[in-house]
Coordinates of C-alpha atoms and ligand atoms in Angstrom, one line a residue:
M11 CA -0.5 -199.0 102.1
M12 CA 0.2 -197.9 98.6
D13 CA 3.6 -199.0 97.2
R14 CA 4.0 -201.2 100.2
T15 CA 1.2 -203.8 100.7
D16 CA -0.4 -205.9 98.1
R17 CA -2.1 -209.3 97.8
H18 CA 1.1 -211.2 98.6
C19 CA 1.6 -209.1 101.7
R20 CA -2.0 -209.9 102.8
Y21 CA -1.4 -213.6 102.2
V22 CA 1.6 -213.4 104.6
H23 CA -0.2 -211.4 107.2
R24 CA -3.2 -213.7 107.2
L25 CA -0.9 -216.5 108.4
F26 CA -0.1 -214.4 111.5
A27 CA -3.6 -213.3 112.2
P28 CA -6.5 -215.5 111.1
H29 CA -9.2 -213.0 112.4
A30 CA -7.8 -209.6 111.5
L31 CA -9.6 -207.6 108.8
L32 CA -7.0 -206.8 106.2
Y33 CA -7.2 -203.8 103.8
T34 CA -6.1 -203.3 100.3
E35 CA -3.9 -200.3 99.5
M36 CA -6.0 -197.4 98.1
I37 CA -7.2 -198.3 94.6
V38 CA -8.4 -195.3 92.6
A39 CA -12.0 -195.7 91.5
T40 CA -11.3 -194.4 88.0
A41 CA -8.7 -197.1 87.5
L42 CA -11.2 -199.7 88.5
V43 CA -14.0 -198.5 86.4
R44 CA -12.1 -197.7 83.3
G45 CA -9.0 -200.0 83.7
D46 CA -8.2 -203.5 84.4
A47 CA -10.6 -204.3 87.3
A48 CA -9.9 -208.0 87.2
R49 CA -6.2 -207.4 87.9
L50 CA -6.7 -204.7 90.4
L51 CA -9.2 -206.7 92.5
A52 CA -7.5 -210.1 92.2
H53 CA -6.9 -211.8 95.5
D54 CA -6.9 -215.3 97.0
D55 CA -9.6 -216.8 99.2
E56 CA -6.9 -217.4 101.9
E57 CA -6.5 -213.6 102.3
R58 CA -10.1 -213.1 103.4
P59 CA -11.7 -211.2 105.0
V60 CA -10.3 -208.2 103.0
A61 CA -11.7 -204.7 102.8
L62 CA -11.3 -202.8 99.5
Q63 CA -10.1 -199.2 99.9
L64 CA -11.2 -196.8 97.2
G65 CA -9.9 -193.4 96.4
G66 CA -12.1 -191.0 94.4
C67 CA -14.6 -188.2 94.6
D68 CA -17.1 -189.0 91.8
P69 CA -20.2 -190.5 93.3
Q70 CA -21.2 -192.4 90.1
E71 CA -17.7 -193.8 89.7
L72 CA -17.5 -194.8 93.4
E73 CA -20.9 -196.5 93.1
T74 CA -19.7 -198.6 90.2
A75 CA -16.3 -199.3 91.9
A76 CA -18.1 -200.4 95.1
R77 CA -20.3 -202.8 93.1
L78 CA -17.3 -204.3 91.4
G79 CA -15.5 -204.7 94.7
A80 CA -18.5 -206.4 96.3
A81 CA -18.9 -208.7 93.3
A82 CA -15.2 -209.6 93.7
G83 CA -15.8 -210.8 97.2
F84 CA -14.5 -208.0 99.4
A85 CA -15.9 -207.9 102.9
E86 CA -16.1 -204.1 103.2
I87 CA -15.7 -201.1 100.9
N88 CA -13.8 -198.2 102.4
L89 CA -13.5 -194.7 101.1
N90 CA -10.1 -193.0 101.7
V91 CA -10.6 -189.4 102.9
G92 CA -7.1 -189.2 104.5
C93 CA -4.4 -189.5 101.8
P94 CA -2.4 -186.2 101.7
S95 CA -0.3 -186.9 98.6
D96 CA 0.0 -184.1 95.9
R97 CA -1.1 -186.5 93.2
V98 CA -4.2 -187.5 95.1
R99 CA -4.9 -183.8 96.0
R100 CA -4.6 -182.9 92.3
G101 CA -7.3 -185.4 91.6
S102 CA -9.5 -183.7 94.3
F103 CA -9.8 -186.7 96.5
G104 CA -8.1 -188.1 99.6
A105 CA -7.7 -185.8 102.6
C106 CA -8.9 -182.7 100.8
L107 CA -12.3 -184.2 100.8
M108 CA -12.6 -183.5 104.5
L109 CA -13.3 -179.9 103.4
R110 CA -16.3 -181.2 101.4
P111 CA -18.4 -183.3 103.8
E112 CA -21.5 -183.0 101.7
L113 CA -19.7 -184.6 98.7
V114 CA -18.3 -187.3 100.9
A115 CA -21.8 -188.0 102.2
E116 CA -23.1 -188.2 98.7
C117 CA -20.3 -190.6 97.7
V118 CA -21.2 -192.8 100.7
R119 CA -24.9 -192.8 99.8
R120 CA -24.1 -193.9 96.3
M121 CA -21.7 -196.6 97.5
R122 CA -24.4 -197.9 99.8
Q123 CA -26.9 -198.1 96.9
A124 CA -24.4 -200.3 95.1
T125 CA -24.1 -203.1 97.6
E126 CA -25.2 -204.7 100.9
V127 CA -21.5 -205.0 101.9
P128 CA -20.5 -202.6 104.8
I129 CA -19.4 -199.1 103.6
T130 CA -16.8 -197.4 105.8
V131 CA -14.7 -194.2 105.6
K132 CA -11.1 -193.6 106.7
C133 CA -10.3 -190.0 107.5
R134 CA -7.9 -187.8 109.4
I135 CA -8.9 -185.5 112.3
G136 CA -8.5 -182.4 110.2
V137 CA -6.8 -180.7 107.3
D138 CA -4.3 -177.9 107.4
E139 CA -5.2 -175.3 110.1
R140 CA -8.7 -177.0 110.5
D141 CA -7.5 -179.4 113.1
D142 CA -9.9 -178.3 115.9
Y143 CA -12.2 -180.9 117.4
D144 CA -15.4 -179.1 116.2
F145 CA -14.3 -179.3 112.5
F146 CA -13.7 -183.1 112.9
A147 CA -16.9 -183.7 114.8
D148 CA -18.9 -181.7 112.2
F149 CA -17.3 -183.7 109.3
V150 CA -18.1 -187.0 111.0
G151 CA -21.7 -185.9 111.9
R152 CA -22.5 -185.1 108.3
V153 CA -20.9 -188.2 106.9
A154 CA -22.4 -190.5 109.5
E155 CA -25.8 -189.3 108.5
A156 CA -25.3 -190.8 105.1
G157 CA -25.1 -194.2 106.8
I158 CA -21.5 -195.5 107.3
D159 CA -21.0 -198.8 109.0
A160 CA -17.8 -197.7 110.7
L161 CA -15.3 -194.8 110.8
I162 CA -11.6 -195.3 110.8
V163 CA -9.6 -192.3 112.0
H164 CA -5.9 -191.7 111.5
A165 CA -5.7 -189.4 114.5
R166 CA -3.5 -186.6 113.1
A167 CA -4.4 -183.8 110.7
A168 CA -3.2 -183.8 107.1
I169 CA -1.1 -180.9 105.9
L170 CA -1.8 -180.4 102.2
G171 CA 1.0 -178.8 100.2
G172 CA 4.2 -178.4 102.3
L173 CA 4.7 -181.9 103.8
T174 CA 5.5 -185.1 102.0
P175 CA 3.2 -188.1 102.7
A176 CA 5.9 -189.5 104.9
Q177 CA 6.1 -186.3 106.9
N178 CA 2.3 -186.3 107.1
R179 CA 2.6 -189.5 109.0
E180 CA 5.0 -188.1 111.6
I181 CA 4.9 -184.3 112.0
P182 CA 1.2 -183.4 112.7
P183 CA 0.7 -184.5 116.3
L184 CA -1.3 -187.5 117.1
K185 CA -4.6 -186.7 119.0
H186 CA -6.0 -190.0 120.0
E187 CA -8.2 -188.2 122.5
Y188 CA -10.3 -186.7 119.6
V189 CA -11.2 -190.2 118.6
H190 CA -12.2 -191.2 122.1
R191 CA -14.3 -188.1 122.5
L192 CA -16.0 -188.8 119.1
K193 CA -16.9 -192.3 120.2
R194 CA -18.4 -191.0 123.4
E195 CA -20.5 -188.6 121.4
H196 CA -21.5 -191.2 118.8
P197 CA -21.9 -194.4 120.9
T198 CA -23.7 -196.3 118.2
L199 CA -21.2 -195.5 115.4
P200 CA -18.4 -198.1 115.3
V201 CA -15.1 -196.2 115.6
V202 CA -11.6 -197.5 114.8
L203 CA -8.4 -195.8 115.9
N204 CA -5.3 -195.6 113.7
G205 CA -2.0 -193.9 114.1
G206 CA 1.2 -194.7 115.9
L207 CA 0.0 -197.9 117.6
C208 CA 2.9 -200.4 118.0
A209 CA 2.3 -202.4 121.2
V210 CA -0.3 -204.8 122.3
S211 CA -0.7 -202.9 125.6
E212 CA -1.6 -199.7 123.8
V213 CA -4.2 -201.5 121.7
V214 CA -5.7 -203.2 124.8
G215 CA -5.9 -199.8 126.5
H216 CA -7.7 -198.1 123.7
L217 CA -10.2 -200.9 123.3
A218 CA -10.9 -201.0 127.0
R219 CA -11.9 -197.3 126.8
G220 CA -14.7 -198.2 124.4
L221 CA -13.3 -198.0 120.9
D222 CA -14.6 -200.7 118.5
G223 CA -11.3 -201.5 116.8
V224 CA -7.8 -200.4 116.0
M225 CA -6.0 -200.3 112.6
L226 CA -2.2 -200.9 112.4
G227 CA -0.1 -199.8 109.4
R228 CA 3.6 -199.6 109.7
A229 CA 4.1 -201.6 112.9
A230 CA 2.3 -204.6 111.4
Y231 CA 4.2 -204.3 108.2
Y232 CA 7.7 -204.1 109.8
R233 CA 7.0 -206.6 112.6
P234 CA 4.2 -209.0 111.5
A235 CA 4.7 -211.0 114.6
L236 CA 2.8 -208.2 116.3
L237 CA -0.3 -209.4 114.4
A238 CA 0.1 -212.8 116.0
E239 CA 0.5 -211.2 119.5
L240 CA -2.8 -209.3 118.9
E241 CA -4.6 -212.4 117.7
R242 CA -3.5 -214.2 120.9
T243 CA -4.5 -211.3 123.2
L244 CA -7.8 -210.4 121.6
V245 CA -9.1 -213.6 120.0
D246 CA -7.5 -216.9 120.9
P247 CA -5.2 -217.3 124.0
D248 CA -3.9 -220.6 122.5
W249 CA -2.7 -218.9 119.3
S250 CA 1.1 -219.0 119.1
G251 CA 1.4 -217.7 115.5
P252 CA 3.5 -219.3 112.8
Q253 CA 7.2 -219.9 113.2
P254 CA 9.3 -218.5 110.4
R255 CA 9.9 -222.0 109.1
Q256 CA 6.1 -222.5 108.7
I257 CA 5.8 -219.2 106.8
I258 CA 8.4 -220.4 104.3
E259 CA 6.7 -223.8 104.1
H260 CA 3.4 -222.0 103.2
L261 CA 5.1 -219.7 100.8
V262 CA 6.9 -222.2 98.6
P263 CA 3.7 -223.7 97.0
Y264 CA 2.1 -220.2 97.0
A265 CA 5.1 -218.8 95.2
R266 CA 5.1 -221.7 92.7
A267 CA 1.5 -220.8 91.8
K268 CA 2.1 -217.1 91.5
L269 CA 5.3 -217.5 89.5
G270 CA 3.3 -219.7 87.2
Q271 CA 1.1 -216.6 86.6
G272 CA 4.1 -214.4 85.9
A273 CA 5.1 -212.9 89.3
R274 CA 8.7 -212.7 90.4
L275 CA 9.8 -214.3 93.7
H276 CA 10.9 -210.9 95.0
A277 CA 7.4 -209.6 94.7
I278 CA 6.5 -212.0 97.5
T279 CA 9.7 -212.1 99.5
R280 CA 9.9 -208.3 99.7
H281 CA 7.2 -208.5 102.4
L282 CA 9.3 -210.8 104.6
H283 CA 11.9 -208.3 105.8
G284 CA 10.3 -208.1 109.2
L285 CA 10.0 -211.8 109.7
L286 CA 12.9 -212.0 112.1
A287 CA 12.5 -208.5 113.5
G288 CA 14.2 -208.4 116.9
R289 CA 15.5 -211.9 116.6
E290 CA 19.0 -213.4 116.1
G291 CA 19.8 -213.9 112.4
A292 CA 17.8 -210.9 111.2
R293 CA 20.7 -209.4 109.4
A294 CA 21.6 -212.6 107.5
W295 CA 18.0 -213.0 106.7
R296 CA 17.8 -209.6 105.1
R297 CA 21.0 -210.3 103.1
F298 CA 19.3 -213.5 101.9
L299 CA 16.3 -211.4 100.8
S300 CA 18.5 -208.9 99.0
D301 CA 20.1 -211.8 97.1
I302 CA 16.7 -213.0 96.0
A303 CA 15.8 -209.5 94.9
S304 CA 18.9 -209.4 92.7
R305 CA 18.0 -212.6 90.9
P306 CA 14.9 -212.1 88.7
D307 CA 14.8 -215.8 87.9
A308 CA 15.1 -217.0 91.5
P309 CA 12.9 -220.1 91.9
P310 CA 10.5 -220.7 94.9
A311 CA 12.7 -223.5 96.1
A312 CA 15.4 -220.9 96.8
L313 CA 13.4 -220.1 99.9
L314 CA 14.2 -223.5 101.4
S315 CA 17.9 -222.7 101.5
A316 CA 17.1 -220.0 104.1
L317 CA 15.6 -222.5 106.6
P318 CA 18.9 -222.9 108.5
L319 CA 18.9 -219.1 109.0
L320 CA 15.4 -219.2 110.4
E321 CA 15.9 -222.0 112.9
R322 CA 17.9 -220.1 115.4
E323 CA 16.5 -219.4 118.9
P324 CA 14.9 -216.0 119.5
A325 CA 17.2 -213.4 120.9
A326 CA 17.1 -213.2 124.7
Ligands
FMN57 C1 4.0 -196.4 102.4 C2 2.6 -196.1 103.0 C3 1.5 -196.1 102.2 C4 0.3 -195.8 102.7 N1 -0.8 -195.9 101.9 C5 -2.1 -195.8 102.4 C6 -3.2 -196.1 101.7 O1 -3.2 -196.6 100.5 N2 -4.4 -196.0 102.3 C7 -4.5 -195.6 103.6 O2 -5.6 -195.5 104.1 N3 -3.5 -195.3 104.3 C8 -2.2 -195.4 103.8 N4 -1.1 -195.2 104.6 C9 -1.3 -194.7 105.9 C10 -1.5 -195.8 106.9 O3 -2.6 -196.6 106.6 C11 -1.7 -195.3 108.3 O4 -2.9 -194.5 108.3 C12 -0.6 -194.4 108.8 O5 0.7 -195.0 108.5 C13 -0.7 -194.3 110.3 O6 -0.8 -195.5 111.0 P1 0.5 -196.3 111.6 O7 1.1 -195.4 112.5 O8 -0.1 -197.5 112.2 O9 1.4 -196.7 110.4 C14 0.1 -195.5 104.1 C15 1.3 -195.5 104.9 C16 2.5 -195.8 104.4 C17 3.7 -195.8 105.3

């Protein structure tokens, strides 16, 4: 999630869910090809498996970017065809590409030529007034022919020009049924549902109906313990997930290494606001994080002083 997730966030989330596939925020292919690819692609082995999400509409550039991503060790290369922001639309990529399925198919073909790593697409169910099922199915049919390994669907339309990105994640209605119908019509295409999922029971229900996966955005960010609950339910019944103390114990040496490379402690701790979500002490914990944010020179050991805040019992 742009301006939200990054490598530090993925490092934290991996502690909660050893088997989840984590995604980068959208990285613009032009920036990768013409900019500082090493910095943009940098990640730790501990984060893996990680999918690299690309934004772009130039087949040649996407081919090069996919090659760079595969060489950097990403487990999947994903093309974003769902971002509605004005800036992205002005670049003629993101959600507006749903109106150009042949171009998306060409991009996918070129990305496939670049690498053996799976190539996937993340889209919406439609754009503006084109939010009927036939439009969605036609788009997917043409793109699937180019040979995608999976399709991830944020199950609401994107309204271009008129709604902010935040409104575009709330106002257009969710239509999960489109995604189920699509899966029934494309039984061999792996289909992943995204949009509005925040409870384990919902996820279990969608998977039981035949979908191949789910993607969680905001709920996982604001309450990472949900990732541990999903790991326990879907993968390992014995997985209890890390206690807040264990997260801090992992993060102190990690932060030492990253601060040695020039990062600020706040760049890491900003992803911990949801650590105590729903638990006693959450407010004091957030105050502690604000204090770290206001101290540019806060050392990693400062985290240890929060341990007493984290030791309280979960709220009843
Ligand atoms: C701050 C923010 C940034 C986002 N950036 C991206 C992005 O870079 N790529 C992407 O595919 N989706 C992005 N999204 C959308 C989410 O991935 C997801 O599709 C959307 O929030 C709906 O899922 P959710 O209800 O589980 O959050 C972003 C969402 C938020 C809140």
